[in-house]
Each structure stands twice: as C-alpha cells, then as structure tokens.
Amino acid sequence: MLELFMALEKYNDELVLERRGLHTKSVRQMDKKQRRESAEFVADLEEGTMYIEHINWLDFDEFDLPKPIYMNLVRDPVERVISWFFYARSSYKNAIEYRKRPNQKIKPESWYKKNFNECVRSGDPECQYVPHTVKDTIANFKRQSLFYCGHHDDCLPFNSPTAVQMAKEHVERDYAVVGSWEDTNITLTVLENYIPRFFRGAKLMYESRSLIQFPSLRIYIVFSIPKTVHNNKITNRNKNKRKPFIEPEVKEMIRKNFTSEYEFYYFCKQRLYKQYLALNLKELEVHGLLN
C-alpha cells in the first residue's frame, strides 16, 4: 500500500503522501493525551493528504474533530502471525533495529533458527496464542481486531468477542473500505469507486508500474502483512521469500484459538464483497443473477 500511495502521489498532483507516520513507533494502547495529539495532527493535515500509521482506531468525535477517510487491510489471522514470526527474524528488520540501538543485546543464533512447527508443538510461549490474554511474554501482534477496536481496555484481551464486536461497529461506521491483498482485484476496484479522489487509476497503476524504481522507503506491516504475486511491479518489500513449510496440523492447532479473530476477518471480507457486488448490480441484473 505504501508503494501504491507513492505511485499515486506521482500520478496525481493534488495528492500528497505525509511520511511522518512511517517513522512513528506503534503502541498498542494510547492514553487520552496521546490520542488527542494524534487526532489533532491528522485533522490538521491538508485536504488531499494520504497518511499511513500503525495506530489503533481513533475516536475523532471524542475531541470534536473532523474525521478522516479511514481505510485498512486485513489478512488471514493465522497466516498473519506466522508471517510475523519469520519477519521478526529477517535480516532486514534486525539490521534496522541494530542500527537504531547498536548497544542492545543480540539474540542467540538458536532464536533466529527457531522452527515454527516445533515452537507450537513444544508449548514454547512465543507460539502459544492463548485466548483472553492481555499481556504477552513476547510480542506477536496476534490481535488484528485491535487496530479497529481502539484504545479501550476491553480491546486488549486476545480473541475477545467484546473487542471484535467493538471493532465491527467501528468498521461499519467509520471505514470507507477494509480490503485485503488476498483479493487484490476486488480491493482495488472498491477503492477506486468508494474513494475515487485518492485511488483513481489505482488498479491500472498497480498492474502496469513494472519499470518504476521507488525510493527505499519501507513500512513495518503489523496490522496486515500483504502478500502479492505481482513481482517487479508494485510489490510488498516486507515479503519473506524464505518462509519455510508450516505443517497443516500446526495451523489447525493454533487456528482453534482465533475463533473471534476469524469472525472479524470474515466480517470484513464479506463487507468488501458486498461493496464490490454493489458496483456491478446492473450487470448482474442483465444476466439474471439477482433473482
């Protein structure tokens, strides 16, 4: 999405990509003062500004501020945490962390070579996604719904039906589009039609920017680590091409702990499909598919 925004900025002179959020450290819960500062910063941006930050949903009404156009992305919850497990061990990410904090203790070789299948089966705390836990021994970013739920204490318990219900309400009320790179064509089509000022030409651009060289800006994907098959075009630079094989049995073991997270994930996907179908009602009617 970052590289798509960069391309759209070049394509449309009326759009500006604000890059501050790319360098802002993410926190999983803000106090009121932090929320106000973030909301005021966004509200003060000029019209036509595209802004990306890993931040939970903000209630702009709480501070009597105009709302931005919210959009976001979701990904299969289990695939998402598996991707984070290996992304946390990537040489690229750790090189950046070391450059920021050269005096920090380097993790042992065994940590970098840890096997995810064995990690789950052995009961290793890093790979145990325990429902209703609030604190994690090791950060694993398993709470996808947290980004849509907000900063309330009820948003913190993992796989919480309450948190997921709050997240659904915020999506329905405040998010223009919640897409997914698992449905690239549908997502880009809906973005173009529901947020045309910012995404006009996005689909064509995504498919055709094969010769563009983008600056080496990257964003740590936490809420959704996109996966795309369009090599040499607008790609996800965080994609781990060396992710080992994960046993289906292992995925099933942890999937049982993501019931509410999957409920939210499918809710967002269904909403996306409904938006897509709404754009094609006339064509569907012509072919008799609405009866």
PDB file of C-alpha atoms in Angstrom:
ATOM      1  CA  MET A   1       0.000   0.000   0.000  1.00  0.00           C
ATOM      2  CA  LEU A   2       2.875   2.360   0.736  1.00  0.00           C
ATOM      3  CA  GLU A   3       4.365   1.910  -2.728  1.00  0.00           C
ATOM      4  CA  LEU A   4       0.919   2.296  -4.288  1.00  0.00           C
ATOM      5  CA  PHE A   5       0.490   5.589  -2.411  1.00  0.00           C
ATOM      6  CA  MET A   6       3.889   6.727  -3.646  1.00  0.00           C
ATOM      7  CA  ALA A   7       2.874   5.953  -7.219  1.00  0.00           C
ATOM      8  CA  LEU A   8      -0.494   7.695  -6.816  1.00  0.00           C
ATOM      9  CA  GLU A   9       1.260  10.790  -5.476  1.00  0.00           C
ATOM     10  CA  LYS A  10       3.363  10.962  -8.638  1.00  0.00           C
ATOM     11  CA  TYR A  11       0.294  10.354 -10.799  1.00  0.00           C
ATOM     12  CA  ASN A  12      -1.976  12.960  -9.178  1.00  0.00           C
ATOM     13  CA  ASP A  13      -0.597  16.425  -8.424  1.00  0.00           C
ATOM     14  CA  GLU A  14      -3.443  17.074  -5.979  1.00  0.00           C
ATOM     15  CA  LEU A  15      -2.371  14.256  -3.642  1.00  0.00           C
ATOM     16  CA  VAL A  16       0.374  14.405  -1.023  1.00  0.00           C
ATOM     17  CA  LEU A  17       1.842  11.489   0.930  1.00  0.00           C
ATOM     18  CA  GLU A  18       2.613  12.519   4.530  1.00  0.00           C
ATOM     19  CA  ARG A  19       5.510  10.333   5.678  1.00  0.00           C
ATOM     20  CA  ARG A  20       5.644  11.065   9.405  1.00  0.00           C
ATOM     21  CA  GLY A  21       3.609   8.006  10.273  1.00  0.00           C
ATOM     22  CA  LEU A  22       6.191   5.735   8.650  1.00  0.00           C
ATOM     23  CA  HIS A  23       8.664   6.642  11.388  1.00  0.00           C
ATOM     24  CA  THR A  24       6.280   6.710  14.336  1.00  0.00           C
ATOM     25  CA  LYS A  25       6.688   3.912  16.862  1.00  0.00           C
ATOM     26  CA  SER A  26       3.477   1.960  17.255  1.00  0.00           C
ATOM     27  CA  VAL A  27       1.928   1.360  20.668  1.00  0.00           C
ATOM     28  CA  ARG A  28      -0.948  -0.944  21.349  1.00  0.00           C
ATOM     29  CA  GLN A  29      -2.800   1.458  23.677  1.00  0.00           C
ATOM     30  CA  MET A  30      -2.692   5.259  23.960  1.00  0.00           C
ATOM     31  CA  ASP A  31      -3.841   7.423  26.843  1.00  0.00           C
ATOM     32  CA  LYS A  32      -6.211  10.334  26.209  1.00  0.00           C
ATOM     33  CA  LYS A  33      -3.429  12.887  25.796  1.00  0.00           C
ATOM     34  CA  GLN A  34      -1.688  10.732  23.154  1.00  0.00           C
ATOM     35  CA  ARG A  35      -4.970  10.104  21.351  1.00  0.00           C
ATOM     36  CA  ARG A  36      -5.755  13.810  21.261  1.00  0.00           C
ATOM     37  CA  GLU A  37      -2.322  14.693  19.887  1.00  0.00           C
ATOM     38  CA  SER A  38      -2.591  12.072  17.150  1.00  0.00           C
ATOM     39  CA  ALA A  39      -6.142  13.072  16.234  1.00  0.00           C
ATOM     40  CA  GLU A  40      -5.223  16.763  16.093  1.00  0.00           C
ATOM     41  CA  PHE A  41      -2.216  16.015  13.879  1.00  0.00           C
ATOM     42  CA  VAL A  42      -4.381  14.103  11.390  1.00  0.00           C
ATOM     43  CA  ALA A  43      -7.170  16.701  11.493  1.00  0.00           C
ATOM     44  CA  ASP A  44      -4.677  19.464  10.677  1.00  0.00           C
ATOM     45  CA  LEU A  45      -3.416  17.744   7.513  1.00  0.00           C
ATOM     46  CA  GLU A  46      -4.372  19.482   4.291  1.00  0.00           C
ATOM     47  CA  GLU A  47      -7.093  18.032   2.107  1.00  0.00           C
ATOM     48  CA  GLY A  48      -5.720  15.518  -0.349  1.00  0.00           C
ATOM     49  CA  THR A  49      -3.197  14.098   2.119  1.00  0.00           C
ATOM     50  CA  MET A  50      -2.552  10.346   2.300  1.00  0.00           C
ATOM     51  CA  TYR A  51      -1.308   9.219   5.700  1.00  0.00           C
ATOM     52  CA  ILE A  52      -0.187   5.772   6.908  1.00  0.00           C
ATOM     53  CA  GLU A  53       0.494   4.873  10.520  1.00  0.00           C
ATOM     54  CA  HIS A  54       0.246   1.704  12.595  1.00  0.00           C
ATOM     55  CA  ILE A  55      -2.255   3.110  15.054  1.00  0.00           C
ATOM     56  CA  ASN A  56      -5.490   1.853  16.547  1.00  0.00           C
ATOM     57  CA  TRP A  57      -8.802   3.412  15.599  1.00  0.00           C
ATOM     58  CA  LEU A  58      -9.182   6.940  16.974  1.00  0.00           C
ATOM     59  CA  ASP A  59     -12.488   8.449  18.026  1.00  0.00           C
ATOM     60  CA  PHE A  60     -12.353  11.878  16.401  1.00  0.00           C
ATOM     61  CA  ASP A  61     -15.797  12.677  17.817  1.00  0.00           C
ATOM     62  CA  GLU A  62     -14.273  12.435  21.296  1.00  0.00           C
ATOM     63  CA  PHE A  63     -12.229  15.546  20.527  1.00  0.00           C
ATOM     64  CA  ASP A  64     -14.809  17.258  18.302  1.00  0.00           C
ATOM     65  CA  LEU A  65     -12.547  16.941  15.266  1.00  0.00           C
ATOM     66  CA  PRO A  66     -13.395  16.178  11.612  1.00  0.00           C
ATOM     67  CA  LYS A  67     -12.964  12.539  10.673  1.00  0.00           C
ATOM     68  CA  PRO A  68     -10.510  11.385   8.021  1.00  0.00           C
ATOM     69  CA  ILE A  69     -11.441   8.832   5.387  1.00  0.00           C
ATOM     70  CA  TYR A  70     -10.476   5.597   7.080  1.00  0.00           C
ATOM     71  CA  MET A  71      -9.296   2.558   5.102  1.00  0.00           C
ATOM     72  CA  ASN A  72      -7.321  -0.502   6.125  1.00  0.00           C
ATOM     73  CA  LEU A  73      -6.397  -4.051   5.163  1.00  0.00           C
ATOM     74  CA  VAL A  74      -6.980  -7.447   6.763  1.00  0.00           C
ATOM     75  CA  ARG A  75      -5.273 -10.762   6.342  1.00  0.00           C
ATOM     76  CA  ASP A  76      -5.971 -14.361   7.353  1.00  0.00           C
ATOM     77  CA  PRO A  77      -5.243 -14.293  11.121  1.00  0.00           C
ATOM     78  CA  VAL A  78      -3.127 -17.452  11.249  1.00  0.00           C
ATOM     79  CA  GLU A  79      -1.116 -16.628   8.128  1.00  0.00           C
ATOM     80  CA  ARG A  80      -0.572 -13.202   9.613  1.00  0.00           C
ATOM     81  CA  VAL A  81       1.013 -14.394  12.874  1.00  0.00           C
ATOM     82  CA  ILE A  82       3.135 -16.943  11.021  1.00  0.00           C
ATOM     83  CA  SER A  83       4.422 -14.191   8.768  1.00  0.00           C
ATOM     84  CA  TRP A  84       5.260 -12.048  11.785  1.00  0.00           C
ATOM     85  CA  PHE A  85       7.205 -14.937  13.374  1.00  0.00           C
ATOM     86  CA  PHE A  86       9.563 -15.057  10.393  1.00  0.00           C
ATOM     87  CA  TYR A  87       9.529 -11.331   9.679  1.00  0.00           C
ATOM     88  CA  ALA A  88      10.776 -10.687  13.225  1.00  0.00           C
ATOM     89  CA  ARG A  89      13.750 -12.905  12.377  1.00  0.00           C
ATOM     90  CA  SER A  90      14.504 -11.353   8.990  1.00  0.00           C
ATOM     91  CA  SER A  91      17.972  -9.924   8.440  1.00  0.00           C
ATOM     92  CA  TYR A  92      16.464  -6.716   7.058  1.00  0.00           C
ATOM     93  CA  LYS A  93      14.344  -5.963  10.126  1.00  0.00           C
ATOM     94  CA  ASN A  94      17.086  -6.843  12.583  1.00  0.00           C
ATOM     95  CA  ALA A  95      19.667  -4.781  10.721  1.00  0.00           C
ATOM     96  CA  ILE A  96      17.405  -1.749  11.094  1.00  0.00           C
ATOM     97  CA  GLU A  97      16.826  -2.483  14.780  1.00  0.00           C
ATOM     98  CA  TYR A  98      20.563  -2.822  15.356  1.00  0.00           C
ATOM     99  CA  ARG A  99      21.241   0.459  13.559  1.00  0.00           C
ATOM    100  CA  LYS A 100      18.722   2.210  15.816  1.00  0.00           C
ATOM    101  CA  ARG A 101      20.055   0.601  19.007  1.00  0.00           C
ATOM    102  CA  PRO A 102      23.624  -0.654  18.439  1.00  0.00           C
ATOM    103  CA  ASN A 103      24.137  -1.366  22.147  1.00  0.00           C
ATOM    104  CA  GLN A 104      21.191  -3.694  22.526  1.00  0.00           C
ATOM    105  CA  LYS A 105      21.874  -7.354  23.234  1.00  0.00           C
ATOM    106  CA  ILE A 106      21.828  -9.522  20.113  1.00  0.00           C
ATOM    107  CA  LYS A 107      19.579 -12.567  20.301  1.00  0.00           C
ATOM    108  CA  PRO A 108      21.250 -16.017  20.208  1.00  0.00           C
ATOM    109  CA  GLU A 109      21.590 -17.990  16.987  1.00  0.00           C
ATOM    110  CA  SER A 110      19.040 -20.524  18.268  1.00  0.00           C
ATOM    111  CA  TRP A 111      16.352 -17.804  18.291  1.00  0.00           C
ATOM    112  CA  TYR A 112      16.929 -16.941  14.638  1.00  0.00           C
ATOM    113  CA  LYS A 113      16.813 -20.608  13.668  1.00  0.00           C
ATOM    114  CA  LYS A 114      13.745 -21.466  15.745  1.00  0.00           C
ATOM    115  CA  ASN A 115      11.352 -23.803  13.932  1.00  0.00           C
ATOM    116  CA  PHE A 116       7.731 -22.621  13.997  1.00  0.00           C
ATOM    117  CA  ASN A 117       6.287 -26.129  13.856  1.00  0.00           C
ATOM    118  CA  GLU A 118       8.348 -27.188  16.874  1.00  0.00           C
ATOM    119  CA  CYS A 119       7.658 -23.883  18.599  1.00  0.00           C
ATOM    120  CA  VAL A 120       3.911 -24.571  18.535  1.00  0.00           C
ATOM    121  CA  ARG A 121       4.121 -28.275  19.358  1.00  0.00           C
ATOM    122  CA  SER A 122       6.594 -27.831  22.228  1.00  0.00           C
ATOM    123  CA  GLY A 123       4.494 -25.259  24.058  1.00  0.00           C
ATOM    124  CA  ASP A 124       7.060 -22.500  23.573  1.00  0.00           C
ATOM    125  CA  PRO A 125       5.424 -19.291  24.974  1.00  0.00           C
ATOM    126  CA  GLU A 126       6.288 -17.379  21.789  1.00  0.00           C
ATOM    127  CA  CYS A 127       3.959 -19.573  19.724  1.00  0.00           C
ATOM    128  CA  GLN A 128       1.090 -20.051  22.164  1.00  0.00           C
ATOM    129  CA  TYR A 129      -1.850 -17.818  21.266  1.00  0.00           C
ATOM    130  CA  VAL A 130      -3.908 -18.073  24.434  1.00  0.00           C
ATOM    131  CA  PRO A 131      -7.447 -16.617  24.263  1.00  0.00           C
ATOM    132  CA  HIS A 132      -8.266 -13.688  26.578  1.00  0.00           C
ATOM    133  CA  THR A 133      -4.640 -12.990  27.463  1.00  0.00           C
ATOM    134  CA  VAL A 134      -3.807  -9.309  27.863  1.00  0.00           C
ATOM    135  CA  LYS A 135      -0.028  -9.355  28.312  1.00  0.00           C
ATOM    136  CA  ASP A 136       2.331 -11.294  26.045  1.00  0.00           C
ATOM    137  CA  THR A 137       5.705 -12.682  27.048  1.00  0.00           C
ATOM    138  CA  ILE A 138       6.914 -11.970  23.509  1.00  0.00           C
ATOM    139  CA  ALA A 139       5.283  -9.522  21.090  1.00  0.00           C
ATOM    140  CA  ASN A 140       3.453 -11.463  18.365  1.00  0.00           C
ATOM    141  CA  PHE A 141       0.839  -8.976  17.097  1.00  0.00           C
ATOM    142  CA  LYS A 142      -1.922 -11.572  17.131  1.00  0.00           C
ATOM    143  CA  ARG A 143      -4.689  -9.007  17.779  1.00  0.00           C
ATOM    144  CA  GLN A 144      -5.665  -7.910  14.271  1.00  0.00           C
ATOM    145  CA  SER A 145      -9.003  -6.612  15.551  1.00  0.00           C
ATOM    146  CA  LEU A 146      -7.190  -4.290  17.992  1.00  0.00           C
ATOM    147  CA  PHE A 147      -6.413  -1.858  15.187  1.00  0.00           C
ATOM    148  CA  TYR A 148     -10.133  -1.450  14.561  1.00  0.00           C
ATOM    149  CA  CYS A 149     -11.319  -1.694  18.160  1.00  0.00           C
ATOM    150  CA  GLY A 150      -9.295   1.211  19.533  1.00  0.00           C
ATOM    151  CA  HIS A 151      -7.608   2.023  22.841  1.00  0.00           C
ATOM    152  CA  HIS A 152     -10.237   0.935  25.348  1.00  0.00           C
ATOM    153  CA  ASP A 153      -9.196  -1.653  27.941  1.00  0.00           C
ATOM    154  CA  ASP A 154     -11.830  -4.019  26.519  1.00  0.00           C
ATOM    155  CA  CYS A 155      -9.884  -4.090  23.237  1.00  0.00           C
ATOM    156  CA  LEU A 156      -6.793  -5.711  24.756  1.00  0.00           C
ATOM    157  CA  PRO A 157      -7.842  -9.310  25.579  1.00  0.00           C
ATOM    158  CA  PHE A 158      -6.898 -11.587  22.686  1.00  0.00           C
ATOM    159  CA  ASN A 159      -9.700 -13.286  20.736  1.00  0.00           C
ATOM    160  CA  SER A 160     -12.280 -11.383  22.745  1.00  0.00           C
ATOM    161  CA  PRO A 161     -15.882 -11.351  21.426  1.00  0.00           C
ATOM    162  CA  THR A 162     -16.329  -7.925  23.052  1.00  0.00           C
ATOM    163  CA  ALA A 163     -13.293  -6.465  21.288  1.00  0.00           C
ATOM    164  CA  VAL A 164     -14.384  -7.951  17.968  1.00  0.00           C
ATOM    165  CA  GLN A 165     -17.902  -6.530  18.324  1.00  0.00           C
ATOM    166  CA  MET A 166     -16.473  -3.072  19.015  1.00  0.00           C
ATOM    167  CA  ALA A 167     -14.161  -3.444  16.009  1.00  0.00           C
ATOM    168  CA  LYS A 168     -17.099  -4.395  13.760  1.00  0.00           C
ATOM    169  CA  GLU A 169     -19.076  -1.345  14.853  1.00  0.00           C
ATOM    170  CA  HIS A 170     -16.150   0.953  14.066  1.00  0.00           C
ATOM    171  CA  VAL A 171     -15.620  -0.634  10.653  1.00  0.00           C
ATOM    172  CA  GLU A 172     -19.279  -0.229   9.722  1.00  0.00           C
ATOM    173  CA  ARG A 173     -19.429   3.358  10.916  1.00  0.00           C
ATOM    174  CA  ASP A 174     -16.054   4.852  10.067  1.00  0.00           C
ATOM    175  CA  TYR A 175     -14.180   2.809   7.455  1.00  0.00           C
ATOM    176  CA  ALA A 176     -14.850   3.554   3.818  1.00  0.00           C
ATOM    177  CA  VAL A 177     -13.073   0.362   2.754  1.00  0.00           C
ATOM    178  CA  VAL A 178     -11.367  -2.547   4.506  1.00  0.00           C
ATOM    179  CA  GLY A 179      -9.670  -4.530   1.787  1.00  0.00           C
ATOM    180  CA  SER A 180      -7.243  -7.416   1.517  1.00  0.00           C
ATOM    181  CA  TRP A 181      -4.325  -8.223  -0.767  1.00  0.00           C
ATOM    182  CA  GLU A 182      -5.747 -11.743  -0.831  1.00  0.00           C
ATOM    183  CA  ASP A 183      -8.402 -10.194  -3.110  1.00  0.00           C
ATOM    184  CA  THR A 184      -6.286  -7.641  -4.957  1.00  0.00           C
ATOM    185  CA  ASN A 185      -8.607  -7.050  -7.917  1.00  0.00           C
ATOM    186  CA  ILE A 186     -11.694  -6.664  -5.730  1.00  0.00           C
ATOM    187  CA  THR A 187      -9.893  -4.430  -3.226  1.00  0.00           C
ATOM    188  CA  LEU A 188      -8.505  -2.050  -5.852  1.00  0.00           C
ATOM    189  CA  THR A 189     -11.838  -1.896  -7.693  1.00  0.00           C
ATOM    190  CA  VAL A 190     -13.689  -0.997  -4.488  1.00  0.00           C
ATOM    191  CA  LEU A 191     -11.049   1.570  -3.517  1.00  0.00           C
ATOM    192  CA  GLU A 192     -11.277   3.235  -6.917  1.00  0.00           C
ATOM    193  CA  ASN A 193     -15.045   3.533  -6.688  1.00  0.00           C
ATOM    194  CA  TYR A 194     -15.557   4.264  -2.988  1.00  0.00           C
ATOM    195  CA  ILE A 195     -12.596   6.622  -2.525  1.00  0.00           C
ATOM    196  CA  PRO A 196     -12.118   7.932  -6.097  1.00  0.00           C
ATOM    197  CA  ARG A 197     -10.261  11.132  -5.210  1.00  0.00           C
ATOM    198  CA  PHE A 198      -7.356   9.149  -3.793  1.00  0.00           C
ATOM    199  CA  PHE A 199      -7.480   5.875  -5.727  1.00  0.00           C
ATOM    200  CA  ARG A 200      -8.439   6.935  -9.260  1.00  0.00           C
ATOM    201  CA  GLY A 201      -6.369   4.775 -11.620  1.00  0.00           C
ATOM    202  CA  ALA A 202      -5.008   2.596  -8.801  1.00  0.00           C
ATOM    203  CA  LYS A 203      -5.892  -0.707 -10.443  1.00  0.00           C
ATOM    204  CA  LEU A 204      -4.271   0.146 -13.767  1.00  0.00           C
ATOM    205  CA  MET A 205      -1.247   1.584 -12.000  1.00  0.00           C
ATOM    206  CA  TYR A 206      -0.829  -1.494  -9.805  1.00  0.00           C
ATOM    207  CA  GLU A 207      -0.729  -3.728 -12.863  1.00  0.00           C
ATOM    208  CA  SER A 208       1.480  -1.570 -15.072  1.00  0.00           C
ATOM    209  CA  ARG A 209       4.213   0.030 -12.951  1.00  0.00           C
ATOM    210  CA  SER A 210       6.783  -2.588 -13.903  1.00  0.00           C
ATOM    211  CA  LEU A 211       9.618  -0.181 -14.743  1.00  0.00           C
ATOM    212  CA  ILE A 212       9.263   2.299 -11.898  1.00  0.00           C
ATOM    213  CA  GLN A 213      12.054   2.361  -9.331  1.00  0.00           C
ATOM    214  CA  PHE A 214      10.790   3.541  -5.964  1.00  0.00           C
ATOM    215  CA  PRO A 215      12.907   5.057  -3.174  1.00  0.00           C
ATOM    216  CA  SER A 216      13.890   2.617  -0.466  1.00  0.00           C
ATOM    217  CA  LEU A 217      11.103   3.589   1.923  1.00  0.00           C
ATOM    218  CA  ARG A 218       9.525   0.754   3.822  1.00  0.00           C
ATOM    219  CA  ILE A 219       6.780   0.352   6.377  1.00  0.00           C
ATOM    220  CA  TYR A 220       6.626  -2.304   9.067  1.00  0.00           C
ATOM    221  CA  ILE A 221       3.397  -4.098   8.336  1.00  0.00           C
ATOM    222  CA  VAL A 222       1.806  -5.029  11.621  1.00  0.00           C
ATOM    223  CA  PHE A 223      -1.933  -4.889  11.106  1.00  0.00           C
ATOM    224  CA  SER A 224      -1.623  -6.731   7.819  1.00  0.00           C
ATOM    225  CA  ILE A 225       1.374  -8.171   6.090  1.00  0.00           C
ATOM    226  CA  PRO A 226       0.248  -8.131   2.430  1.00  0.00           C
ATOM    227  CA  LYS A 227       1.044 -10.922   0.040  1.00  0.00           C
ATOM    228  CA  THR A 228       1.187 -10.277  -3.681  1.00  0.00           C
ATOM    229  CA  VAL A 229       2.173 -12.261  -6.757  1.00  0.00           C
ATOM    230  CA  HIS A 230       2.893  -9.254  -8.980  1.00  0.00           C
ATOM    231  CA  ASN A 231       6.688  -9.413  -8.986  1.00  0.00           C
ATOM    232  CA  ASN A 232       8.621  -6.433 -10.378  1.00  0.00           C
ATOM    233  CA  LYS A 233       5.562  -4.204 -10.122  1.00  0.00           C
ATOM    234  CA  ILE A 234       4.107  -2.521  -7.058  1.00  0.00           C
ATOM    235  CA  THR A 235       5.279  -5.105  -4.563  1.00  0.00           C
ATOM    236  CA  ASN A 236       5.461  -5.742  -0.862  1.00  0.00           C
ATOM    237  CA  ARG A 237       9.061  -5.270   0.182  1.00  0.00           C
ATOM    238  CA  ASN A 238       8.402  -6.915   3.540  1.00  0.00           C
ATOM    239  CA  LYS A 239       7.538 -10.240   1.939  1.00  0.00           C
ATOM    240  CA  ASN A 240       9.639 -13.109   3.257  1.00  0.00           C
ATOM    241  CA  LYS A 241      10.574 -15.309   0.302  1.00  0.00           C
ATOM    242  CA  ARG A 242      12.293 -17.855   2.529  1.00  0.00           C
ATOM    243  CA  LYS A 243       9.368 -18.749   4.776  1.00  0.00           C
ATOM    244  CA  PRO A 244       9.614 -22.496   5.463  1.00  0.00           C
ATOM    245  CA  PHE A 245       6.814 -25.006   5.149  1.00  0.00           C
ATOM    246  CA  ILE A 246       4.309 -24.918   8.002  1.00  0.00           C
ATOM    247  CA  GLU A 247       2.538 -28.187   8.690  1.00  0.00           C
ATOM    248  CA  PRO A 248      -1.256 -28.028   8.147  1.00  0.00           C
ATOM    249  CA  GLU A 249      -1.744 -29.748  11.520  1.00  0.00           C
ATOM    250  CA  VAL A 250       0.159 -26.957  13.227  1.00  0.00           C
ATOM    251  CA  LYS A 251      -2.005 -24.310  11.557  1.00  0.00           C
ATOM    252  CA  GLU A 252      -5.107 -26.155  12.737  1.00  0.00           C
ATOM    253  CA  MET A 253      -3.745 -26.305  16.285  1.00  0.00           C
ATOM    254  CA  ILE A 254      -3.429 -22.547  16.563  1.00  0.00           C
ATOM    255  CA  ARG A 255      -6.463 -21.713  14.409  1.00  0.00           C
ATOM    256  CA  LYS A 256      -8.703 -23.001  17.207  1.00  0.00           C
ATOM    257  CA  ASN A 257      -7.574 -20.077  19.337  1.00  0.00           C
ATOM    258  CA  PHE A 258      -8.505 -17.464  16.719  1.00  0.00           C
ATOM    259  CA  THR A 259     -12.263 -18.019  16.549  1.00  0.00           C
ATOM    260  CA  SER A 260     -13.271 -14.407  17.244  1.00  0.00           C
ATOM    261  CA  GLU A 261     -10.416 -13.033  15.159  1.00  0.00           C
ATOM    262  CA  TYR A 262     -11.653 -15.121  12.234  1.00  0.00           C
ATOM    263  CA  GLU A 263     -15.182 -13.861  12.829  1.00  0.00           C
ATOM    264  CA  PHE A 264     -13.900 -10.314  12.417  1.00  0.00           C
ATOM    265  CA  TYR A 265     -11.754 -11.237   9.407  1.00  0.00           C
ATOM    266  CA  TYR A 266     -14.686 -12.838   7.567  1.00  0.00           C
ATOM    267  CA  PHE A 267     -16.929  -9.920   8.518  1.00  0.00           C
ATOM    268  CA  CYS A 268     -14.532  -7.511   6.788  1.00  0.00           C
ATOM    269  CA  LYS A 269     -14.190  -9.747   3.745  1.00  0.00           C
ATOM    270  CA  GLN A 270     -17.958 -10.123   3.413  1.00  0.00           C
ATOM    271  CA  ARG A 271     -18.350  -6.354   3.657  1.00  0.00           C
ATOM    272  CA  LEU A 272     -15.747  -5.914   0.912  1.00  0.00           C
ATOM    273  CA  TYR A 273     -17.550  -8.398  -1.354  1.00  0.00           C
ATOM    274  CA  LYS A 274     -20.877  -6.629  -0.802  1.00  0.00           C
ATOM    275  CA  GLN A 275     -19.301  -3.333  -1.816  1.00  0.00           C
ATOM    276  CA  TYR A 276     -17.889  -4.984  -4.925  1.00  0.00           C
ATOM    277  CA  LEU A 277     -21.244  -6.536  -5.848  1.00  0.00           C
ATOM    278  CA  ALA A 278     -22.989  -3.194  -5.362  1.00  0.00           C
ATOM    279  CA  LEU A 279     -20.790  -1.784  -8.116  1.00  0.00           C
ATOM    280  CA  ASN A 280     -21.989  -4.462 -10.525  1.00  0.00           C
ATOM    281  CA  LEU A 281     -25.729  -4.608  -9.835  1.00  0.00           C
ATOM    282  CA  LYS A 282     -26.764  -3.640 -13.368  1.00  0.00           C
ATOM    283  CA  GLU A 283     -24.546  -6.274 -14.937  1.00  0.00           C
ATOM    284  CA  LEU A 284     -25.779  -8.904 -12.508  1.00  0.00           C
ATOM    285  CA  GLU A 285     -29.387  -7.975 -13.271  1.00  0.00           C
ATOM    286  CA  VAL A 286     -28.776  -8.252 -17.021  1.00  0.00           C
ATOM    287  CA  HIS A 287     -27.517 -11.792 -16.527  1.00  0.00           C
ATOM    288  CA  GLY A 288     -30.412 -12.691 -14.216  1.00  0.00           C
ATOM    289  CA  LEU A 289     -28.175 -13.266 -11.205  1.00  0.00           C
ATOM    290  CA  LEU A 290     -30.199 -11.178  -8.757  1.00  0.00           C
ATOM    291  CA  ASN A 291     -33.299 -13.389  -8.792  1.00  0.00           C
TER     292      ASN A 291
END
